Each structure stands twice: as C-alpha cells, then as structure tokens.
PDB file of C-alpha atoms in Angstrom:
ATOM      1  CA  MET X  63      -4.757 -14.789 -12.159  1.00 93.00           C
ATOM      2  CA  PRO X  64      -2.921 -12.883  -9.399  1.00 98.00           C
ATOM      3  CA  THR X  65      -4.847 -11.566  -6.410  1.00 98.00           C
ATOM      4  CA  LEU X  66      -4.295  -8.218  -4.713  1.00 98.00           C
ATOM      5  CA  VAL X  67      -5.302  -7.962  -1.059  1.00 98.00           C
ATOM      6  CA  ILE X  68      -6.129  -4.396  -0.043  1.00 98.00           C
ATOM      7  CA  ALA X  69      -7.813  -2.354   2.688  1.00 96.00           C
ATOM      8  CA  ASN X  70     -10.487   0.357   2.599  1.00 95.00           C
ATOM      9  CA  LYS X  71     -10.453   2.399  -0.593  1.00 97.00           C
ATOM     10  CA  CYS X  72     -11.503   5.635   1.092  1.00 96.00           C
ATOM     11  CA  TYR X  73      -8.493   5.735   3.395  1.00 95.00           C
ATOM     12  CA  SER X  74      -5.805   3.216   2.375  1.00 96.00           C
ATOM     13  CA  SER X  75      -3.121   5.086   0.467  1.00 96.00           C
ATOM     14  CA  TRP X  76      -0.764   2.105   0.364  1.00 96.00           C
ATOM     15  CA  SER X  77      -3.490  -0.097  -1.139  1.00 97.00           C
ATOM     16  CA  LEU X  78      -4.242   2.461  -3.844  1.00 98.00           C
ATOM     17  CA  ARG X  79      -0.680   2.472  -5.161  1.00 98.00           C
ATOM     18  CA  PRO X  80      -0.327  -1.094  -6.530  1.00 98.00           C
ATOM     19  CA  TRP X  81      -4.039  -1.336  -7.379  1.00 98.00           C
ATOM     20  CA  LEU X  82      -3.827   1.741  -9.599  1.00 98.00           C
ATOM     21  CA  LEU X  83      -0.596   0.559 -11.212  1.00 98.00           C
ATOM     22  CA  LEU X  84      -1.944  -2.871 -12.142  1.00 98.00           C
ATOM     23  CA  LYS X  85      -5.299  -1.519 -13.275  1.00 98.00           C
ATOM     24  CA  GLN X  86      -3.856   1.324 -15.355  1.00 97.00           C
ATOM     25  CA  LEU X  87      -1.281  -0.899 -17.051  1.00 97.00           C
ATOM     26  CA  GLY X  88      -3.873  -3.524 -17.947  1.00 97.00           C
ATOM     27  CA  ILE X  89      -2.580  -6.301 -15.692  1.00 98.00           C
ATOM     28  CA  ALA X  90      -5.594  -8.430 -14.781  1.00 97.00           C
ATOM     29  CA  PHE X  91      -6.036  -9.386 -11.124  1.00 98.00           C
ATOM     30  CA  ASP X  92      -8.608 -10.462  -8.582  1.00 98.00           C
ATOM     31  CA  GLU X  93      -9.204  -8.302  -5.523  1.00 98.00           C
ATOM     32  CA  ILE X  94      -9.783  -9.094  -1.875  1.00 98.00           C
ATOM     33  CA  LEU X  95     -10.740  -6.140   0.330  1.00 98.00           C
ATOM     34  CA  ILE X  96     -10.269  -6.549   4.080  1.00 97.00           C
ATOM     35  CA  PRO X  97     -11.693  -3.585   6.021  1.00 94.00           C
ATOM     36  CA  LEU X  98      -9.448  -2.297   8.783  1.00 91.00           C
ATOM     37  CA  GLY X  99     -10.496  -1.922  12.394  1.00 89.00           C
ATOM     38  CA  GLN X 100     -12.719  -5.009  12.510  1.00 92.00           C
ATOM     39  CA  PRO X 101     -12.432  -7.787  15.127  1.00 93.00           C
ATOM     40  CA  ASP X 102     -11.167 -10.265  12.522  1.00 94.00           C
ATOM     41  CA  THR X 103      -9.024  -7.865  10.464  1.00 94.00           C
ATOM     42  CA  SER X 104      -5.646  -9.054  11.713  1.00 93.00           C
ATOM     43  CA  ASP X 105      -6.502 -12.738  11.361  1.00 95.00           C
ATOM     44  CA  ARG X 106      -7.850 -12.263   7.840  1.00 96.00           C
ATOM     45  CA  ILE X 107      -4.748 -10.381   6.697  1.00 95.00           C
ATOM     46  CA  ARG X 108      -2.415 -12.988   8.198  1.00 94.00           C
ATOM     47  CA  GLU X 109      -4.149 -15.653   6.132  1.00 94.00           C
ATOM     48  CA  HIS X 110      -2.408 -14.024   3.176  1.00 95.00           C
ATOM     49  CA  SER X 111       0.875 -12.804   4.690  1.00 88.00           C
ATOM     50  CA  PRO X 112       2.685 -13.294   8.016  1.00 87.00           C
ATOM     51  CA  ALA X 113       3.642  -9.600   7.911  1.00 89.00           C
ATOM     52  CA  GLY X 114       0.062  -8.793   8.827  1.00 89.00           C
ATOM     53  CA  ARG X 115      -0.124  -5.737   6.590  1.00 91.00           C
ATOM     54  CA  VAL X 116      -1.748  -4.842   3.286  1.00 96.00           C
ATOM     55  CA  PRO X 117      -1.377  -4.597   0.358  1.00 98.00           C
ATOM     56  CA  ILE X 118      -0.341  -8.115  -0.597  1.00 98.00           C
ATOM     57  CA  LEU X 119       0.008  -9.494  -4.110  1.00 98.00           C
ATOM     58  CA  LYS X 120      -0.452 -13.252  -4.444  1.00 97.00           C
ATOM     59  CA  ASP X 121       0.700 -14.798  -7.715  1.00 97.00           C
ATOM     60  CA  GLY X 122       0.608 -18.569  -7.593  1.00 96.00           C
ATOM     61  CA  SER X 123       2.990 -19.667  -4.849  1.00 95.00           C
ATOM     62  CA  VAL X 124       4.454 -16.149  -4.562  1.00 96.00           C
ATOM     63  CA  ALA X 125       3.291 -13.603  -1.989  1.00 96.00           C
ATOM     64  CA  VAL X 126       4.666 -10.063  -2.133  1.00 96.00           C
ATOM     65  CA  TRP X 127       3.833  -7.408   0.427  1.00 95.00           C
ATOM     66  CA  ASP X 128       4.680  -3.706   0.591  1.00 94.00           C
ATOM     67  CA  SER X 129       3.562  -1.410  -2.237  1.00 96.00           C
ATOM     68  CA  LEU X 130       6.992  -0.711  -3.688  1.00 97.00           C
ATOM     69  CA  SER X 131       7.996  -4.385  -3.586  1.00 97.00           C
ATOM     70  CA  ILE X 132       4.795  -5.266  -5.451  1.00 98.00           C
ATOM     71  CA  MET X 133       5.685  -2.728  -8.137  1.00 98.00           C
ATOM     72  CA  GLU X 134       9.182  -4.143  -8.549  1.00 98.00           C
ATOM     73  CA  TYR X 135       7.725  -7.647  -8.770  1.00 98.00           C
ATOM     74  CA  ALA X 136       5.255  -6.456 -11.410  1.00 98.00           C
ATOM     75  CA  ALA X 137       8.127  -4.971 -13.431  1.00 98.00           C
ATOM     76  CA  GLU X 138       9.806  -8.401 -13.532  1.00 98.00           C
ATOM     77  CA  ARG X 139       6.640 -10.465 -13.928  1.00 98.00           C
ATOM     78  CA  TRP X 140       5.031  -8.383 -16.675  1.00 98.00           C
ATOM     79  CA  PRO X 141       7.908  -6.624 -18.489  1.00 97.00           C
ATOM     80  CA  GLN X 142       5.660  -5.774 -21.433  1.00 97.00           C
ATOM     81  CA  ALA X 143       3.610  -3.493 -19.151  1.00 97.00           C
ATOM     82  CA  GLN X 144       6.506  -1.015 -18.815  1.00 97.00           C
ATOM     83  CA  VAL X 145       6.154  -0.425 -15.069  1.00 98.00           C
ATOM     84  CA  TRP X 146       9.171   1.910 -14.994  1.00 98.00           C
ATOM     85  CA  PRO X 147      10.283   4.464 -17.622  1.00 98.00           C
ATOM     86  CA  GLU X 148      12.206   3.094 -20.575  1.00 95.00           C
ATOM     87  CA  SER X 149      15.426   5.109 -20.373  1.00 96.00           C
ATOM     88  CA  ARG X 150      17.991   4.332 -17.680  1.00 98.00           C
ATOM     89  CA  GLU X 151      18.271   7.969 -16.596  1.00 98.00           C
ATOM     90  CA  ALA X 152      14.513   8.338 -16.249  1.00 98.00           C
ATOM     91  CA  ARG X 153      14.261   5.019 -14.384  1.00 98.00           C
ATOM     92  CA  ALA X 154      16.922   6.148 -11.932  1.00 98.00           C
ATOM     93  CA  LEU X 155      14.977   9.297 -11.090  1.00 98.00           C
ATOM     94  CA  ALA X 156      11.644   7.462 -11.017  1.00 98.00           C
ATOM     95  CA  ARG X 157      12.976   4.905  -8.553  1.00 98.00           C
ATOM     96  CA  SER X 158      14.625   7.590  -6.422  1.00 98.00           C
ATOM     97  CA  ILE X 159      11.520   9.734  -6.054  1.00 98.00           C
ATOM     98  CA  SER X 160       9.396   6.635  -5.450  1.00 98.00           C
ATOM     99  CA  ALA X 161      11.715   5.550  -2.645  1.00 97.00           C
ATOM    100  CA  GLU X 162      11.629   9.090  -1.233  1.00 98.00           C
ATOM    101  CA  MET X 163       7.839   8.859  -1.139  1.00 97.00           C
ATOM    102  CA  HIS X 164       7.997   5.406   0.419  1.00 96.00           C
ATOM    103  CA  SER X 165      10.176   6.486   3.317  1.00 95.00           C
ATOM    104  CA  GLY X 166       9.464  10.194   3.707  1.00 95.00           C
ATOM    105  CA  PHE X 167       6.924  13.010   3.925  1.00 98.00           C
ATOM    106  CA  GLN X 168       5.739  11.904   7.362  1.00 97.00           C
ATOM    107  CA  ALA X 169       4.409  15.356   8.252  1.00 98.00           C
ATOM    108  CA  LEU X 170       2.135  15.369   5.226  1.00 98.00           C
ATOM    109  CA  ARG X 171       0.951  11.846   5.963  1.00 96.00           C
ATOM    110  CA  ASN X 172       0.110  12.687   9.568  1.00 94.00           C
ATOM    111  CA  GLY X 173      -1.328  16.148   8.944  1.00 95.00           C
ATOM    112  CA  CYS X 174      -3.303  15.277   5.811  1.00 96.00           C
ATOM    113  CA  PRO X 175      -4.417  11.643   5.948  1.00 96.00           C
ATOM    114  CA  MET X 176      -5.906  10.247   2.755  1.00 97.00           C
ATOM    115  CA  ASN X 177      -9.683  10.702   2.754  1.00 96.00           C
ATOM    116  CA  LEU X 178     -11.584  10.516  -0.516  1.00 97.00           C
ATOM    117  CA  GLY X 179     -14.890  11.223   1.193  1.00 95.00           C
ATOM    118  CA  LYS X 180     -14.233  14.808   2.289  1.00 95.00           C
ATOM    119  CA  ARG X 181     -12.982  18.136   0.990  1.00 96.00           C
ATOM    120  CA  PHE X 182     -11.490  20.739   3.349  1.00 97.00           C
ATOM    121  CA  GLY X 183     -10.742  24.375   2.777  1.00 96.00           C
ATOM    122  CA  PRO X 184      -7.207  25.778   2.523  1.00 96.00           C
ATOM    123  CA  LYS X 185      -5.449  26.106   5.857  1.00 94.00           C
ATOM    124  CA  ASP X 186      -1.959  26.529   7.281  1.00 96.00           C
ATOM    125  CA  ARG X 187      -1.140  23.008   8.412  1.00 95.00           C
ATOM    126  CA  GLY X 188       2.262  23.815   9.847  1.00 97.00           C
ATOM    127  CA  GLU X 189       5.826  24.361   8.717  1.00 98.00           C
ATOM    128  CA  ALA X 190       6.679  20.670   8.407  1.00 98.00           C
ATOM    129  CA  VAL X 191       3.720  19.993   6.118  1.00 98.00           C
ATOM    130  CA  SER X 192       4.601  23.064   4.043  1.00 98.00           C
ATOM    131  CA  ARG X 193       8.166  21.750   3.604  1.00 98.00           C
ATOM    132  CA  ASP X 194       6.839  18.396   2.407  1.00 98.00           C
ATOM    133  CA  VAL X 195       4.474  20.092  -0.040  1.00 98.00           C
ATOM    134  CA  ALA X 196       7.255  22.297  -1.410  1.00 98.00           C
ATOM    135  CA  ARG X 197       9.562  19.321  -1.900  1.00 98.00           C
ATOM    136  CA  ILE X 198       6.904  17.279  -3.686  1.00 98.00           C
ATOM    137  CA  ASP X 199       5.932  20.212  -5.887  1.00 98.00           C
ATOM    138  CA  ALA X 200       9.596  20.714  -6.830  1.00 98.00           C
ATOM    139  CA  LEU X 201      10.245  17.067  -7.705  1.00 98.00           C
ATOM    140  CA  TRP X 202       7.052  16.869  -9.771  1.00 98.00           C
ATOM    141  CA  GLN X 203       8.128  19.947 -11.730  1.00 98.00           C
ATOM    142  CA  ASP X 204      11.633  18.533 -12.194  1.00 98.00           C
ATOM    143  CA  ALA X 205      10.398  15.169 -13.507  1.00 98.00           C
ATOM    144  CA  ARG X 206       7.920  16.830 -15.853  1.00 98.00           C
ATOM    145  CA  ALA X 207      10.547  19.230 -17.209  1.00 98.00           C
ATOM    146  CA  ARG X 208      13.191  16.551 -17.762  1.00 98.00           C
ATOM    147  CA  PHE X 209      11.164  13.526 -18.834  1.00 98.00           C
ATOM    148  CA  GLY X 210       7.526  14.480 -19.267  1.00 97.00           C
ATOM    149  CA  GLN X 211       7.459  15.248 -22.964  1.00 95.00           C
ATOM    150  CA  GLY X 212       5.652  12.053 -23.998  1.00 93.00           C
ATOM    151  CA  GLY X 213       2.489  12.495 -21.960  1.00 98.00           C
ATOM    152  CA  PRO X 214       0.858  14.184 -18.942  1.00 98.00           C
ATOM    153  CA  PHE X 215       2.503  12.086 -16.232  1.00 98.00           C
ATOM    154  CA  LEU X 216       5.779  12.493 -14.355  1.00 98.00           C
ATOM    155  CA  PHE X 217       7.774  10.611 -16.994  1.00 98.00           C
ATOM    156  CA  GLY X 218       5.399  11.122 -19.887  1.00 98.00           C
ATOM    157  CA  ALA X 219       3.675   7.736 -19.870  1.00 98.00           C
ATOM    158  CA  PHE X 220       2.082   6.453 -16.666  1.00 98.00           C
ATOM    159  CA  SER X 221       4.552   4.545 -14.488  1.00 98.00           C
ATOM    160  CA  ALA X 222       5.122   3.234 -10.975  1.00 98.00           C
ATOM    161  CA  ALA X 223       6.249   6.707  -9.917  1.00 98.00           C
ATOM    162  CA  ASP X 224       2.776   8.055 -10.668  1.00 98.00           C
ATOM    163  CA  ALA X 225       1.182   5.225  -8.727  1.00 98.00           C
ATOM    164  CA  MET X 226       3.419   6.040  -5.759  1.00 98.00           C
ATOM    165  CA  TYR X 227       2.351   9.684  -5.783  1.00 98.00           C
ATOM    166  CA  ALA X 228      -1.341   9.168  -6.589  1.00 98.00           C
ATOM    167  CA  PRO X 229      -2.369   9.238  -2.905  1.00 98.00           C
ATOM    168  CA  VAL X 230      -0.448  12.512  -2.514  1.00 98.00           C
ATOM    169  CA  VAL X 231      -2.477  13.922  -5.391  1.00 98.00           C
ATOM    170  CA  THR X 232      -5.658  12.991  -3.525  1.00 98.00           C
ATOM    171  CA  ARG X 233      -4.345  14.593  -0.335  1.00 98.00           C
ATOM    172  CA  PHE X 234      -3.590  17.844  -2.131  1.00 98.00           C
ATOM    173  CA  GLU X 235      -7.109  17.810  -3.564  1.00 98.00           C
ATOM    174  CA  THR X 236      -8.795  16.858  -0.286  1.00 98.00           C
ATOM    175  CA  TYR X 237      -7.029  19.570   1.721  1.00 98.00           C
ATOM    176  CA  SER X 238      -7.067  22.264  -1.003  1.00 98.00           C
ATOM    177  CA  VAL X 239      -3.276  22.472  -1.084  1.00 98.00           C
ATOM    178  CA  LYS X 240      -1.937  25.097  -3.474  1.00 97.00           C
ATOM    179  CA  VAL X 241       0.740  23.928  -5.928  1.00 98.00           C
ATOM    180  CA  SER X 242       2.430  25.237  -9.061  1.00 98.00           C
ATOM    181  CA  PRO X 243       0.570  25.232 -12.403  1.00 98.00           C
ATOM    182  CA  VAL X 244       2.748  22.345 -13.616  1.00 98.00           C
ATOM    183  CA  SER X 245       1.856  20.252 -10.582  1.00 98.00           C
ATOM    184  CA  HIS X 246      -1.808  21.227 -10.796  1.00 98.00           C
ATOM    185  CA  ALA X 247      -1.950  19.970 -14.388  1.00 98.00           C
ATOM    186  CA  TYR X 248      -0.252  16.751 -13.299  1.00 98.00           C
ATOM    187  CA  MET X 249      -2.833  16.297 -10.542  1.00 98.00           C
ATOM    188  CA  SER X 250      -5.616  16.686 -13.096  1.00 98.00           C
ATOM    189  CA  ALA X 251      -4.077  13.910 -15.192  1.00 98.00           C
ATOM    190  CA  ILE X 252      -4.018  11.504 -12.228  1.00 98.00           C
ATOM    191  CA  LEU X 253      -7.512  12.406 -11.025  1.00 98.00           C
ATOM    192  CA  GLY X 254      -8.829  12.006 -14.566  1.00 98.00           C
ATOM    193  CA  LEU X 255      -7.646   8.422 -14.970  1.00 98.00           C
ATOM    194  CA  PRO X 256     -10.562   6.021 -15.504  1.00 97.00           C
ATOM    195  CA  ALA X 257      -8.864   3.597 -13.125  1.00 98.00           C
ATOM    196  CA  PHE X 258      -8.743   6.221 -10.395  1.00 98.00           C
ATOM    197  CA  GLY X 259     -12.384   7.090 -11.078  1.00 98.00           C
ATOM    198  CA  GLU X 260     -13.265   3.430 -10.520  1.00 98.00           C
ATOM    199  CA  TRP X 261     -11.365   3.392  -7.208  1.00 98.00           C
ATOM    200  CA  ARG X 262     -12.978   6.633  -6.018  1.00 97.00           C
ATOM    201  CA  ALA X 263     -16.496   5.495  -6.912  1.00 96.00           C
ATOM    202  CA  ALA X 264     -16.038   2.321  -4.873  1.00 97.00           C
ATOM    203  CA  ALA X 265     -14.508   4.304  -1.985  1.00 97.00           C
ATOM    204  CA  LEU X 266     -17.541   6.558  -1.725  1.00 96.00           C
ATOM    205  CA  GLN X 267     -19.820   3.544  -1.362  1.00 94.00           C
ATOM    206  CA  GLU X 268     -17.931   2.058   1.579  1.00 94.00           C
ATOM    207  CA  PRO X 269     -19.788   1.901   4.904  1.00 91.00           C
ATOM    208  CA  TRP X 270     -16.747   2.068   7.179  1.00 90.00           C
ATOM    209  CA  PHE X 271     -15.829   5.251   9.023  1.00 86.00           C
ATOM    210  CA  TYR X 272     -12.593   5.657  11.014  1.00 82.00           C
ATOM    211  CA  LYS X 273     -12.317   8.588  13.367  1.00 81.00           C
ATOM    212  CA  GLU X 274      -8.523   8.224  13.541  1.00 79.00           C
ATOM    213  CA  ASP X 275      -8.297   8.937   9.813  1.00 82.00           C
ATOM    214  CA  GLU X 276     -10.456  12.062   9.992  1.00 88.00           C
ATOM    215  CA  VAL X 277      -9.099  15.522  10.773  1.00 90.00           C
ATOM    216  CA  ASP X 278     -10.901  17.517  13.439  1.00 89.00           C
ATOM    217  CA  GLU X 279     -12.361  20.277  11.287  1.00 92.00           C
ATOM    218  CA  GLU X 280     -15.498  20.999   9.340  1.00 93.00           C
ATOM    219  CA  PRO X 281     -15.328  19.922   5.680  1.00 94.00           C
ATOM    220  CA  VAL X 282     -16.503  22.154   2.860  1.00 95.00           C
ATOM    221  CA  ALA X 283     -17.868  19.056   1.105  1.00 93.00           C
ATOM    222  CA  ASN X 284     -18.854  15.567   2.208  1.00 92.00           C
ATOM    223  CA  PHE X 285     -19.110  13.100  -0.652  1.00 92.00           C
ATOM    224  CA  ARG X 286     -20.490  10.146   1.253  1.00 83.00           C
ATOM    225  CA  LEU X 287     -22.988   9.680   4.022  1.00 66.00           C
ATOM    226  CA  VAL X 288     -21.504   7.314   6.590  1.00 58.00           C
ATOM    227  CA  ARG X 289     -23.344   6.441   9.741  1.00 52.00           C
TER     228      ARG X 289
END
C-alpha cells in the first residue's frame, strides 16, 4: 500500500491536496504525519525525501514529492480512478487552472493562510488579495458553466482540479470571503465531502499551534482550544 507523508492538517494546504484526492477517489494509502516546527521535523522529512518538503507519496521504490506531481503520478498509477476529467478539452482546462493555483495567488496565500481552527469576519484584505479572489471566482464560474453539468464540482465529477482548490475553499470560508452564488455552491460541495469532514475533524484535534500561520486579529469563532 502506498504511504502519504503530510504535515499538520490544520494548516498544511499542500498536504490537504493529495490526501483529499486519494481519499475521495478511493485509493487506499497509509499516512505519516510529521508536525512542522519541531526540533526533528527536518530530519524526519528527509528520511522520506531529500527535497525536505511534504507532501511525499511513497509507492514501493518510488517517491514522489510536490502535490501536483503526486496527482499526475496517481493519474498514471491508478487510471481507473479518473484523476483528471475524461474529455481532452476539460482535461486541458483542469490542468491549466491547477497549474495556475500551483504557481500563483501568492497574495491570497500570504494574506489568508489556511487555518481550519478559526473563523474571521469579513474584512478588506488589500487590492492584491481582492484580485486573486476575483480571478479564482471567475475561473470557478467558467469551469462550472463549461464542464460542470455532471455534478457539483468544477468539472462535474470530483477531480484533481478540485483537490488543488480545496484549500482555497477553506480560506474563503475561514476569512468570510464573498464570492458569486455559483462559487458559493461549489464551496458547499467541497466542504460537504465526507473525506474533507474527516480531515477537518482530525485537524481540530491537533495540539500544535503556529503563530506564523495565524493572522493578527480577533476571530469570530475558535473551533479548537490549543494551549
């Protein structure tokens, strides 16, 4: 059975992506969680990959790191799971928007770090964040309009593109970001996934707290008590 090495579920957006994909598509795997910020964190991660970063998928003699690379490996390794949309046109868009997520939206990442333990009220978080939100909202609406007829996700059925944007969905929820009705319905579909519910439940039980991943403002809700 393959093994997925991940970091903290409350904060690690890159870990969530391949974990959610494998879990939602029914690909069985073992899990190793290495909490960040500990004295032995770096050494423990390098036991699994010389890159020194998570997530890492280990499948026999193969080690794959980087979320998007893991998804592409999964598409080849388990073709029956339908990691990407079936039609060539839909796959092209799915891969393009996934790559855009992989390399872009830095303002949103910095201004709204993933945090499943808190909820903040709506707030102007700056022009750069607003541009990222508008772009994401537009591409979600475009994918849903063009390819979303077969289900509630970006390309109808759940795919790697949804896994790539799942942490963005959590950010929009955490920071009370306003989006279009189409995007709001899409967010509800992601947040309602049993696999995501499993991830969130585990995240809220974690004991680790990282000040660098917390914004300096009072939350309207705190879902876990961390000392």
